[in-house]
Tab-separated table of C-alpha atoms and ligand atoms in Angstrom:
chain	number	residue	atom	x	y	z
A	16	MET	CA	117.605	129.673	103.031
A	17	LYS	CA	116.955	126.535	101.640
A	18	ARG	CA	113.837	124.854	102.250
A	19	THR	CA	112.904	122.170	103.899
A	20	LEU	CA	109.803	120.130	102.905
A	21	ILE	CA	107.467	119.684	105.802
A	22	LYS	CA	107.472	115.795	106.137
A	23	GLU	CA	111.146	116.312	106.762
A	24	THR	CA	110.702	118.462	109.800
A	25	PRO	CA	109.325	115.460	112.625
A	26	GLN	CA	113.476	114.458	112.084
A	27	LEU	CA	114.769	118.054	112.176
A	28	VAL	CA	113.485	118.953	116.148
A	29	GLY	CA	115.599	121.751	117.361
A	30	GLN	CA	116.762	123.096	114.113
A	31	THR	CA	115.758	126.142	112.037
A	32	VAL	CA	113.583	125.434	108.787
A	33	THR	CA	112.211	127.510	106.312
A	34	LEU	CA	109.202	125.596	104.868
A	35	LYS	CA	107.313	126.748	101.577
A	36	GLY	CA	103.694	126.324	101.128
A	37	TRP	CA	100.175	126.946	100.997
A	38	VAL	CA	97.839	128.134	103.911
A	39	ASN	CA	95.308	125.426	104.756
A	40	VAL	CA	93.867	126.461	108.051
A	41	ARG	CA	94.348	129.561	110.489
A	42	ARG	CA	93.114	129.671	113.815
A	43	ASP	CA	93.164	132.680	116.145
A	44	HIS	CA	93.239	132.042	120.071
A	45	GLY	CA	94.045	135.169	120.717
A	46	LYS	CA	98.193	136.401	121.970
A	47	ILE	CA	99.148	133.406	119.369
A	48	VAL	CA	97.928	131.911	116.032
A	49	PHE	CA	97.764	128.286	114.310
A	50	ILE	CA	98.674	128.266	110.114
A	51	ASP	CA	98.679	124.228	109.484
A	52	LEU	CA	101.115	124.703	105.923
A	53	ARG	CA	100.563	122.661	103.083
A	54	ASP	CA	103.018	121.619	101.009
A	55	ARG	CA	103.293	118.599	98.332
A	56	THR	CA	104.419	116.424	101.293
A	57	GLY	CA	101.650	117.011	103.524
A	58	LEU	CA	100.724	119.206	106.377
A	59	VAL	CA	102.499	120.439	110.143
A	60	GLN	CA	100.840	122.873	112.488
A	61	VAL	CA	103.145	126.318	112.578
A	62	VAL	CA	102.606	128.494	115.491
A	63	LEU	CA	102.914	132.633	115.482
A	64	VAL	CA	102.501	135.680	117.078
A	65	PRO	CA	100.011	137.509	115.262
A	66	GLU	CA	102.308	140.403	114.079
A	67	LEU	CA	104.238	136.908	112.394
A	68	ALA	CA	100.952	135.990	111.076
A	69	LYS	CA	99.900	139.004	109.733
A	70	ASP	CA	96.499	138.661	107.382
A	71	PHE	CA	97.440	135.221	105.958
A	72	HIS	CA	94.059	133.580	105.298
A	73	THR	CA	93.856	129.628	103.630
A	74	GLU	CA	95.719	129.375	100.140
A	75	ASP	CA	98.011	132.396	100.702
A	76	VAL	CA	101.056	130.990	99.362
A	77	ILE	CA	103.506	132.224	101.992
A	78	ALA	CA	107.065	131.035	103.523
A	79	ILE	CA	108.045	130.706	107.140
A	80	THR	CA	111.271	130.361	108.860
A	81	GLY	CA	110.999	128.982	112.416
A	82	ILE	CA	112.417	125.985	115.106
A	83	VAL	CA	110.855	122.815	114.892
A	84	LYS	CA	109.679	121.690	118.614
A	85	GLN	CA	109.063	118.581	119.903
A	86	ARG	CA	104.986	118.946	121.323
A	87	PRO	CA	104.381	117.441	124.789
A	88	GLU	CA	102.513	114.335	124.263
A	89	LYS	CA	99.461	115.486	124.986
A	90	LEU	CA	99.241	117.681	122.559
A	91	VAL	CA	100.513	114.964	119.607
A	92	ASN	CA	98.138	114.885	117.016
A	93	PRO	CA	97.997	111.172	115.155
A	94	ASN	CA	96.114	111.964	112.211
A	95	ILE	CA	98.768	113.984	110.802
A	96	GLU	CA	102.341	112.307	109.534
A	97	THR	CA	103.692	115.768	111.671
A	98	GLY	CA	101.355	115.353	114.434
A	99	THR	CA	104.297	114.872	117.365
A	100	ILE	CA	106.174	118.209	116.593
A	101	GLU	CA	105.591	121.820	115.410
A	102	VAL	CA	107.011	124.954	114.053
A	103	GLU	CA	107.366	128.354	115.595
A	104	ALA	CA	107.750	130.966	113.648
A	105	LYS	CA	110.424	133.026	113.706
A	106	GLU	CA	109.979	135.052	110.325
A	107	THR	CA	106.813	135.164	107.254
A	108	GLU	CA	107.277	136.080	103.860
A	109	LEU	CA	103.788	136.497	101.910
A	110	PHE	CA	104.238	135.026	98.180
A	111	SER	CA	101.048	135.563	96.733
A	112	LYS	CA	97.650	136.308	98.288
A	113	ALA	CA	94.469	134.431	97.369
A	114	ALA	CA	91.348	136.452	96.754
A	115	GLU	CA	87.947	134.854	99.130
A	116	LEU	CA	87.614	131.643	99.233
A	117	PRO	CA	84.601	130.328	97.462
A	118	PHE	CA	84.055	127.617	100.222
A	119	ASP	CA	85.582	126.139	102.907
A	120	MET	CA	88.977	124.192	101.988
A	121	GLY	CA	90.125	124.080	105.280
A	122	LYS	CA	87.342	121.128	106.374
A	123	GLU	CA	89.022	117.967	106.469
A	124	THR	CA	86.498	116.858	103.382
A	125	LEU	CA	85.401	119.115	100.970
A	126	GLU	CA	81.606	120.071	101.365
A	127	VAL	CA	80.790	120.791	97.580
A	128	GLU	CA	78.335	119.529	95.512
A	129	LEU	CA	79.864	117.754	92.460
A	130	PRO	CA	79.342	120.497	90.125
A	131	THR	CA	81.142	123.201	92.185
A	132	LEU	CA	84.147	120.558	92.741
A	133	LEU	CA	84.427	121.174	89.001
A	134	ASP	CA	83.958	124.431	88.025
A	135	TYR	CA	86.760	125.482	90.822
A	136	ARG	CA	89.045	122.724	89.815
A	137	SER	CA	91.892	124.450	89.477
A	138	LEU	CA	91.419	125.530	93.619
A	139	THR	CA	89.415	122.393	94.988
A	140	LEU	CA	92.111	120.115	93.387
A	141	ARG	CA	94.500	121.734	96.570
A	142	HIS	CA	92.477	120.010	98.705
A	143	PRO	CA	94.376	116.827	100.498
A	144	LYS	CA	91.702	114.795	100.129
A	145	VAL	CA	90.993	115.537	96.460
A	146	GLN	CA	94.872	114.977	95.998
A	147	ALA	CA	94.640	111.448	97.111
A	148	ILE	CA	92.567	110.668	94.456
A	149	PHE	CA	94.778	111.163	91.724
A	150	LYS	CA	98.180	109.980	94.045
A	151	VAL	CA	95.974	106.988	93.763
A	152	GLN	CA	95.143	107.161	90.206
A	153	ALA	CA	99.083	107.616	89.338
A	154	VAL	CA	99.876	104.173	91.138
A	155	VAL	CA	97.471	102.193	89.683
A	156	ILE	CA	98.475	103.471	86.059
A	157	ASP	CA	102.296	102.910	87.226
A	158	ALA	CA	101.688	100.120	88.027
A	159	PHE	CA	99.856	98.620	85.163
A	160	ARG	CA	102.494	99.875	83.098
A	161	LYS	CA	105.416	98.334	85.870
A	162	ALA	CA	103.747	94.894	85.566
A	163	LEU	CA	103.212	94.678	81.954
A	164	GLN	CA	106.703	95.927	81.854
A	165	ALA	CA	108.009	92.645	83.721
A	166	LYS	CA	106.949	90.443	81.358
A	167	ASP	CA	108.768	91.956	78.396
A	168	PHE	CA	106.564	94.597	77.164
A	169	LEU	CA	106.653	97.322	75.365
A	170	GLU	CA	104.740	100.790	75.995
A	171	PHE	CA	103.605	102.691	72.236
A	172	GLN	CA	102.030	105.767	71.664
A	173	ALA	CA	98.452	105.454	70.078
A	174	PRO	CA	97.444	107.795	67.697
A	175	SER	CA	94.077	109.543	68.552
A	176	ILE	CA	93.096	110.775	64.360
A	177	ILE	CA	91.978	107.781	62.980
A	178	SER	CA	90.878	107.429	59.511
A	179	ALA	CA	87.309	104.902	60.487
A	180	VAL	CA	85.890	103.949	62.736
A	181	PRO	CA	86.276	100.140	63.459
A	182	GLU	CA	83.653	99.651	66.246
A	183	GLY	CA	80.562	101.037	64.595
A	184	GLY	CA	79.967	105.384	64.396
A	185	ALA	CA	77.056	105.447	67.026
A	186	GLU	CA	79.856	106.801	70.285
A	187	VAL	CA	82.464	108.275	68.074
A	188	PHE	CA	83.390	111.819	67.013
A	189	ARG	CA	84.423	113.591	64.386
A	190	VAL	CA	86.971	115.928	62.948
A	191	LYS	CA	87.189	117.963	60.714
A	192	TYR	CA	90.636	117.146	58.957
A	193	PHE	CA	91.826	119.654	56.302
A	194	ASP	CA	89.710	118.921	53.479
A	195	HIS	CA	89.086	115.029	55.157
A	196	GLU	CA	86.694	114.217	57.532
A	197	ALA	CA	88.628	111.795	60.971
A	198	TYR	CA	87.016	110.800	63.515
A	199	LEU	CA	88.717	110.436	67.097
A	200	SER	CA	89.851	106.656	67.950
A	201	GLN	CA	87.453	104.819	70.926
A	202	SER	CA	89.672	102.732	71.295
A	203	PRO	CA	93.937	101.512	70.436
A	204	GLN	CA	92.577	98.161	69.245
A	205	LEU	CA	93.208	98.250	66.081
A	206	TYR	CA	96.780	100.009	66.294
A	207	LYS	CA	97.657	96.992	69.002
A	208	SER	CA	96.880	94.164	67.392
A	209	LEU	CA	98.997	95.042	64.409
A	210	LEU	CA	101.762	95.906	66.694
A	211	VAL	CA	101.691	92.568	68.284
A	212	THR	CA	102.717	91.327	64.642
A	213	ALA	CA	105.844	93.470	65.224
A	214	PHE	CA	106.545	93.207	68.393
A	215	GLU	CA	104.854	90.492	70.243
A	216	ARG	CA	104.295	92.514	73.429
A	217	VAL	CA	102.791	95.524	73.499
A	218	PHE	CA	101.059	98.110	75.825
A	219	SER	CA	99.793	101.380	76.136
A	220	VAL	CA	97.995	104.096	78.241
A	221	ASN	CA	96.023	106.454	76.434
A	222	HIS	CA	93.123	108.438	75.847
A	223	ILE	CA	90.170	107.424	74.340
A	224	TYR	CA	86.977	109.214	73.591
A	225	ARG	CA	83.688	107.866	73.185
A	226	ALA	CA	80.102	110.429	72.145
A	227	GLU	CA	78.933	108.472	74.852
A	228	PRO	CA	75.303	110.016	74.828
A	229	SER	CA	73.758	109.991	78.479
A	230	VAL	CA	74.642	110.872	81.466
A	231	THR	CA	75.846	108.407	84.120
A	232	THR	CA	78.146	108.302	86.995
A	233	ARG	CA	80.650	105.691	85.249
A	234	HIS	CA	81.123	107.114	81.959
A	235	LEU	CA	83.064	110.054	80.445
A	236	THR	CA	83.366	111.544	76.768
A	237	GLU	CA	87.664	111.422	77.435
A	238	SER	CA	88.762	108.627	79.456
A	239	THR	CA	92.060	107.069	79.960
A	240	SER	CA	92.322	103.223	78.684
A	241	LEU	CA	95.181	101.225	80.197
A	242	ASP	CA	95.653	98.553	76.720
A	243	ALA	CA	97.703	95.080	76.732
A	244	GLU	CA	97.854	92.732	73.644
A	245	PHE	CA	99.981	90.247	73.433
A	246	GLY	CA	101.236	87.243	70.664
A	247	PHE	CA	102.030	83.351	71.081
A	248	ILE	CA	99.322	82.414	73.404
A	249	GLU	CA	97.750	79.442	73.478
A	250	SER	CA	94.441	80.370	73.721
A	251	TRP	CA	91.505	82.990	75.361
A	252	GLU	CA	92.436	82.061	79.374
A	253	GLU	CA	96.076	83.306	79.345
A	254	VAL	CA	94.468	86.859	78.380
A	255	GLN	CA	92.687	85.956	81.162
A	256	GLU	CA	95.648	84.576	83.753
A	257	MET	CA	97.536	87.480	82.152
A	258	GLU	CA	95.095	90.522	83.242
A	259	GLU	CA	94.458	88.588	86.796
A	260	TYR	CA	98.120	89.548	87.331
A	261	VAL	CA	98.409	93.180	86.421
A	262	VAL	CA	94.674	93.329	88.554
A	263	ARG	CA	97.096	91.872	91.483
A	264	PHE	CA	99.961	93.990	91.106
A	265	ILE	CA	98.034	97.050	90.482
A	266	PHE	CA	96.337	96.306	94.145
A	267	ASP	CA	99.835	95.407	95.448
A	268	GLU	CA	100.750	99.156	94.510
A	269	VAL	CA	98.080	100.719	95.976
A	270	ASN	CA	98.231	99.180	98.726
A	271	SER	CA	101.694	99.364	99.427
A	272	ARG	CA	102.160	102.576	98.391
A	273	CYS	CA	98.904	104.150	99.106
A	274	ALA	CA	97.862	103.484	103.065
A	275	LYS	CA	97.474	106.902	103.922
A	276	GLU	CA	94.883	107.860	100.293
A	277	LEU	CA	93.098	104.745	101.500
A	278	ALA	CA	92.813	105.451	104.742
A	279	LEU	CA	91.393	109.467	104.516
A	280	TYR	CA	88.904	107.450	101.971
A	281	ASN	CA	88.240	104.663	104.387
A	282	ALA	CA	89.105	102.159	101.868
A	283	THR	CA	90.596	98.844	101.653
A	284	ILE	CA	90.953	97.362	97.724
A	285	PRO	CA	89.012	94.980	95.987
A	286	LEU	CA	89.233	91.615	98.002
A	287	ILE	CA	90.401	89.223	95.615
A	288	SER	CA	90.336	85.318	96.308
A	289	GLU	CA	92.789	83.110	95.549
A	290	LYS	CA	91.564	82.524	91.851
A	291	ILE	CA	88.777	85.188	90.050
A	292	PRO	CA	85.721	83.162	89.415
A	293	VAL	CA	85.476	83.196	85.814
A	294	ILE	CA	81.561	82.063	83.994
A	295	LYS	CA	80.348	82.491	81.062
A	296	LEU	CA	77.732	84.862	80.477
A	297	ARG	CA	75.356	82.234	79.768
A	298	ASP	CA	75.611	81.015	83.524
A	299	ALA	CA	76.044	84.272	84.837
A	300	GLN	CA	72.376	85.281	83.236
A	301	GLU	CA	70.581	81.952	85.191
A	302	ILE	CA	72.745	82.578	88.484
A	303	ILE	CA	70.759	86.331	88.133
A	304	PHE	CA	67.375	84.775	87.404
A	305	GLN	CA	67.991	81.690	89.993
A	306	ARG	CA	69.071	84.716	92.441
A	307	THR	CA	66.542	87.486	91.571
A	308	GLY	CA	64.171	85.696	89.327
A	309	ARG	CA	64.005	88.266	86.564
A	310	ASP	CA	64.676	86.849	83.765
A	311	VAL	CA	67.863	88.247	81.643
A	312	ARG	CA	68.555	84.492	79.965
A	313	ALA	CA	67.922	85.463	76.656
A	314	GLU	CA	68.877	89.375	76.729
A	315	LYS	CA	72.111	89.627	74.476
A	316	ASP	CA	74.333	91.563	77.136
A	317	LEU	CA	74.342	92.137	80.643
A	318	ALA	CA	72.778	95.349	81.510
A	319	PRO	CA	74.109	97.523	84.788
A	320	GLU	CA	71.888	95.851	87.433
A	321	ASP	CA	72.835	92.832	85.815
A	322	GLU	CA	76.315	93.739	86.568
A	323	ARG	CA	75.688	94.535	90.190
A	324	GLU	CA	74.038	91.551	90.305
A	325	ILE	CA	76.732	88.901	89.411
A	326	CYS	CA	79.033	91.187	91.598
A	327	ALA	CA	76.513	90.542	94.824
A	328	TRP	CA	76.700	86.767	93.806
A	329	ALA	CA	80.626	86.599	93.101
A	330	LYS	CA	81.062	88.565	96.576
A	331	GLU	CA	78.475	86.297	98.656
A	332	GLU	CA	79.323	82.410	97.306
A	333	LYS	CA	83.133	83.044	95.989
A	334	ASP	CA	84.577	85.925	98.370
A	335	SER	CA	84.861	88.197	95.428
A	336	ASP	CA	85.326	91.691	94.890
A	337	LEU	CA	86.152	90.390	91.175
A	338	VAL	CA	84.430	88.237	88.465
A	339	PHE	CA	85.720	87.387	84.954
A	340	VAL	CA	82.627	86.708	82.713
A	341	SER	CA	83.281	85.453	79.303
A	342	HIS	CA	81.371	84.363	76.170
A	343	PHE	CA	79.592	87.191	74.862
A	344	LEU	CA	77.905	86.630	71.914
A	345	THR	CA	80.169	86.919	68.590
A	346	LYS	CA	77.724	89.235	66.461
A	347	LYS	CA	77.842	91.929	69.689
A	348	LYS	CA	81.354	92.211	69.561
A	349	PRO	CA	83.908	93.778	67.273
A	350	PHE	CA	84.913	91.927	63.719
A	351	TYR	CA	88.187	91.252	64.824
A	352	VAL	CA	86.738	88.638	68.039
A	353	HIS	CA	87.533	85.720	68.064
A	354	PRO	CA	84.339	82.661	68.677
A	355	ASP	CA	84.318	80.086	70.482
A	356	PRO	CA	84.776	76.593	68.134
A	357	ALA	CA	82.914	74.798	69.396
A	358	ASP	CA	79.736	77.326	69.467
A	359	PRO	CA	80.445	80.415	67.393
A	360	THR	CA	77.434	81.934	68.497
A	361	TYR	CA	79.373	82.698	71.734
A	362	ALA	CA	83.115	84.326	71.266
A	363	TYR	CA	86.529	84.212	73.456
A	364	SER	CA	85.651	87.393	74.914
A	365	VAL	CA	86.078	88.134	78.655
A	366	ASP	CA	84.848	91.003	80.642
A	367	LEU	CA	86.028	92.075	84.255
A	368	LEU	CA	83.628	93.318	86.931
A	369	CYS	CA	84.564	94.389	90.196
A	370	ARG	CA	82.103	96.333	92.698
A	371	GLY	CA	78.965	95.768	90.026
A	372	VAL	CA	80.468	97.646	87.515
A	373	GLU	CA	82.413	96.495	84.655
A	374	TRP	CA	86.074	97.028	84.646
A	375	SER	CA	87.684	95.754	81.460
A	376	SER	CA	86.835	94.259	77.865
A	377	GLY	CA	89.113	91.694	76.262
A	378	GLY	CA	89.736	88.205	74.818
A	379	GLN	CA	91.513	86.261	72.214
A	380	ARG	CA	91.180	87.577	68.010
A	381	LEU	CA	91.327	86.552	65.053
A	382	SER	CA	94.515	86.064	63.922
A	383	ASP	CA	93.923	84.683	60.441
A	384	TYR	CA	93.810	87.104	57.192
A	385	GLN	CA	91.261	85.772	55.197
A	386	THR	CA	88.684	84.979	58.276
A	387	ILE	CA	89.246	89.405	59.314
A	388	VAL	CA	88.631	90.094	56.107
A	389	ASN	CA	85.409	88.212	55.507
A	390	ASN	CA	84.304	89.289	58.704
A	391	VAL	CA	84.997	92.506	57.923
A	392	HIS	CA	82.496	91.978	54.952
A	393	GLU	CA	80.094	90.718	57.202
A	394	TRP	CA	80.168	93.479	59.719
A	395	GLY	CA	79.146	95.807	56.793
A	396	LEU	CA	82.713	97.870	57.599
A	397	SER	CA	85.294	99.157	54.602
A	398	GLU	CA	88.517	97.913	54.226
A	399	LYS	CA	89.972	100.863	52.965
A	400	GLY	CA	89.956	102.408	56.544
A	401	ILE	CA	91.837	99.213	57.957
A	402	ALA	CA	93.804	98.883	55.570
A	403	LEU	CA	97.311	98.730	58.020
A	404	TYR	CA	95.292	96.634	60.232
A	405	LEU	CA	94.521	94.387	57.763
A	406	GLN	CA	97.811	94.729	56.024
A	407	ALA	CA	100.041	93.338	59.324
A	408	PHE	CA	97.774	90.413	58.733
A	409	LYS	CA	98.159	89.413	56.053
A	410	TYR	CA	101.949	89.448	55.985
A	411	GLY	CA	101.663	86.650	58.788
A	412	SER	CA	100.490	86.446	62.349
A	413	PRO	CA	100.840	85.020	65.792
A	414	ARG	CA	97.827	83.812	67.931
A	415	LEU	CA	96.802	87.312	69.956
A	416	GLY	CA	94.737	88.932	72.559
A	417	GLY	CA	94.726	91.472	75.326
A	418	PHE	CA	92.574	93.715	77.311
A	419	ALA	CA	91.764	96.967	78.017
A	420	LEU	CA	91.233	98.182	81.265
A	421	GLY	CA	89.599	101.926	82.517
A	422	ALA	CA	91.789	103.454	85.082
A	423	GLU	CA	89.156	105.728	86.071
A	424	ARG	CA	86.849	103.162	87.091
A	425	ILE	CA	89.684	101.269	89.017
A	426	THR	CA	90.385	104.790	90.889
A	427	MET	CA	86.806	104.923	91.576
A	428	HIS	CA	86.154	102.087	92.581
A	429	ILE	CA	88.938	100.550	94.585
A	430	LEU	CA	88.060	104.342	97.316
A	431	GLY	CA	85.033	104.168	96.447
A	432	LEU	CA	83.974	107.556	95.132
A	433	LYS	CA	79.384	107.636	93.537
A	434	ASN	CA	81.066	109.240	90.463
A	435	ILE	CA	83.547	108.816	87.137
A	436	ARG	CA	84.017	112.803	87.749
A	437	GLU	CA	85.786	112.399	90.850
A	438	ALA	CA	88.058	109.906	89.717
A	439	THR	CA	88.772	112.745	86.729
A	440	MET	CA	91.196	115.690	86.305
A	441	PHE	CA	89.187	117.542	83.948
A	442	PRO	CA	86.414	115.443	82.912
A	443	ARG	CA	84.670	115.814	80.259
A	444	ASP	CA	80.816	115.359	79.079
A	445	MET	CA	77.956	115.998	77.221
A	446	GLU	CA	77.355	119.343	79.524
A	447	ARG	CA	80.979	119.998	80.101
A	448	ILE	CA	84.758	120.683	79.064
A	449	ASP	CA	86.159	122.501	81.900
A	450	VAL	CA	83.484	124.957	81.873
A	451	ARG	CA	79.756	124.187	81.917
A	452	LEU	CA	79.084	124.542	77.993
A	453	SER	CA	75.695	125.765	79.029
A	454	THR	CA	77.473	128.725	80.077
A	455	LEU	CA	79.930	129.259	76.796
A	456	GLU	CA	76.571	129.729	74.684
B	25	LIG	P1	80.337	100.164	79.066
B	25	LIG	O1	79.727	99.085	79.248
B	25	LIG	O2	80.679	99.994	80.843
B	25	LIG	O3	79.785	101.601	78.577
B	25	LIG	P2	82.008	98.911	77.029
B	25	LIG	O4	82.197	97.673	77.196
B	25	LIG	O5	81.594	100.013	76.309
B	25	LIG	O6	81.951	100.143	78.691
B	25	LIG	P3	84.808	98.758	76.638
B	25	LIG	O7	84.801	99.320	74.847
B	25	LIG	O8	84.676	97.583	76.415
B	25	LIG	O9	83.728	99.472	77.491
B	25	LIG	O10	86.419	99.544	77.555
B	25	LIG	C1	86.903	98.741	77.916
B	25	LIG	C2	86.654	99.650	79.097
B	25	LIG	O11	87.135	101.030	79.181
B	25	LIG	C3	85.343	99.470	79.427
B	25	LIG	O12	85.673	98.114	80.811
B	25	LIG	C4	85.911	100.939	80.971
B	25	LIG	O13	86.621	100.571	82.110
B	25	LIG	C5	86.733	101.517	80.049
B	25	LIG	N1	85.418	102.391	79.119
B	25	LIG	C6	85.120	102.526	78.353
B	25	LIG	N2	84.091	103.515	77.571
B	25	LIG	C7	84.753	104.153	78.619
B	25	LIG	C8	83.597	105.876	79.538
B	25	LIG	N3	83.038	106.086	78.157
B	25	LIG	N4	83.959	106.138	80.803
B	25	LIG	C9	85.057	105.768	81.258
B	25	LIG	N5	85.523	104.629	81.495
B	25	LIG	C10	85.206	103.954	80.007
B	26	LIG	MG1	82.999	96.238	77.422
């Protein structure tokens, strides 16, 4: 019989259907057995006689043919979308038996520690609440794409293997490349900028690789970067405004398409005021000093606790979970950053912070060929490795800028997850490439 999807069952009262999926939970009540069956569209309660329920247990893959029945009012389950009905089984079939489970998969929240969650990833990715994370992430990425397509940006694929390291070498993975040495790309920055000189407006969704040397709750060694870059800007503020548009677009899409997933996490979309506040680094540091007495006013960057404090300020004073911080120190930024002519010590750079953590970096880039070449030398880099990038500007470029958002950080903070690894299907860090590296030795 043709398969019916679980979400369609409430509309099929009185009809005979065949459902296919996984046993989510089994409850034995003497003469009857209840099985919550799960497929990609949801959960439904099935009522069976013990002969039909056989020894089915959690994660067995089965088919059930039965009649869809309306539940009496007092037995309606408001927590699931099919809660108004149940299916009375007439026939069952086993497709595949699951081994005994290492932990209880039937609970609404999976009660396992992070290492176990990841050690058993093939299994834990089946849990509805775990799946919700990746449904939200897919919408975040899809919304990023849609937002930029609507503004006439072209999607491109950035290469991962690169021949030189434009942003400093400390956090880079080296790869043996035939007889040469190559690197895994830390960012598609140079490609997206050079593509602006050809296509005007580009974006990409791709992996970036960073040999992050410490274990934190917000760093992965392989993460998903949402990059955008565009030309003919009038000022760096235009970059920040485009990013604000994209972030609002993402929030709207998640809000309208992920109500169920947000509810599972008791999550609300970050509060966004009419206009996201924008403050300069030095002003942010002054605010931190005023609020906490911690004097960070001469620091070259924001430390994690500074990011948390400035987010707390934005929330309390500006009614916003998001805040832009601009004008970082030119010398602390890569060679292509555009200095502010009013005071070249500071750059036209802008980070977006949300719920205590950096979500993105961006800004206006240099577009004058000679200035770029001078900076390459001043930053102690070699022209050779970035020849294609330099070539783009040698032959003319509009004024340009862009930004890069981290997809996992956005997902993590929308859902209030404690660790970025939870927002990554297959996280890589110092200790893990799917399996714990220490177990390979
Ligand atoms: P941080 O200071 O938080 O380490 P960063 O300034 O090194 O971040 P950028 O180079 O500005 O990061 O990268 C742009 C965005 O990409 C970041 O704001 C973040 O959202 C994301 N990102 C960067 N590195 C990582 C990483 N190792 N793991 C997860 N996301 C990352
Ligand atoms: Mg940054």
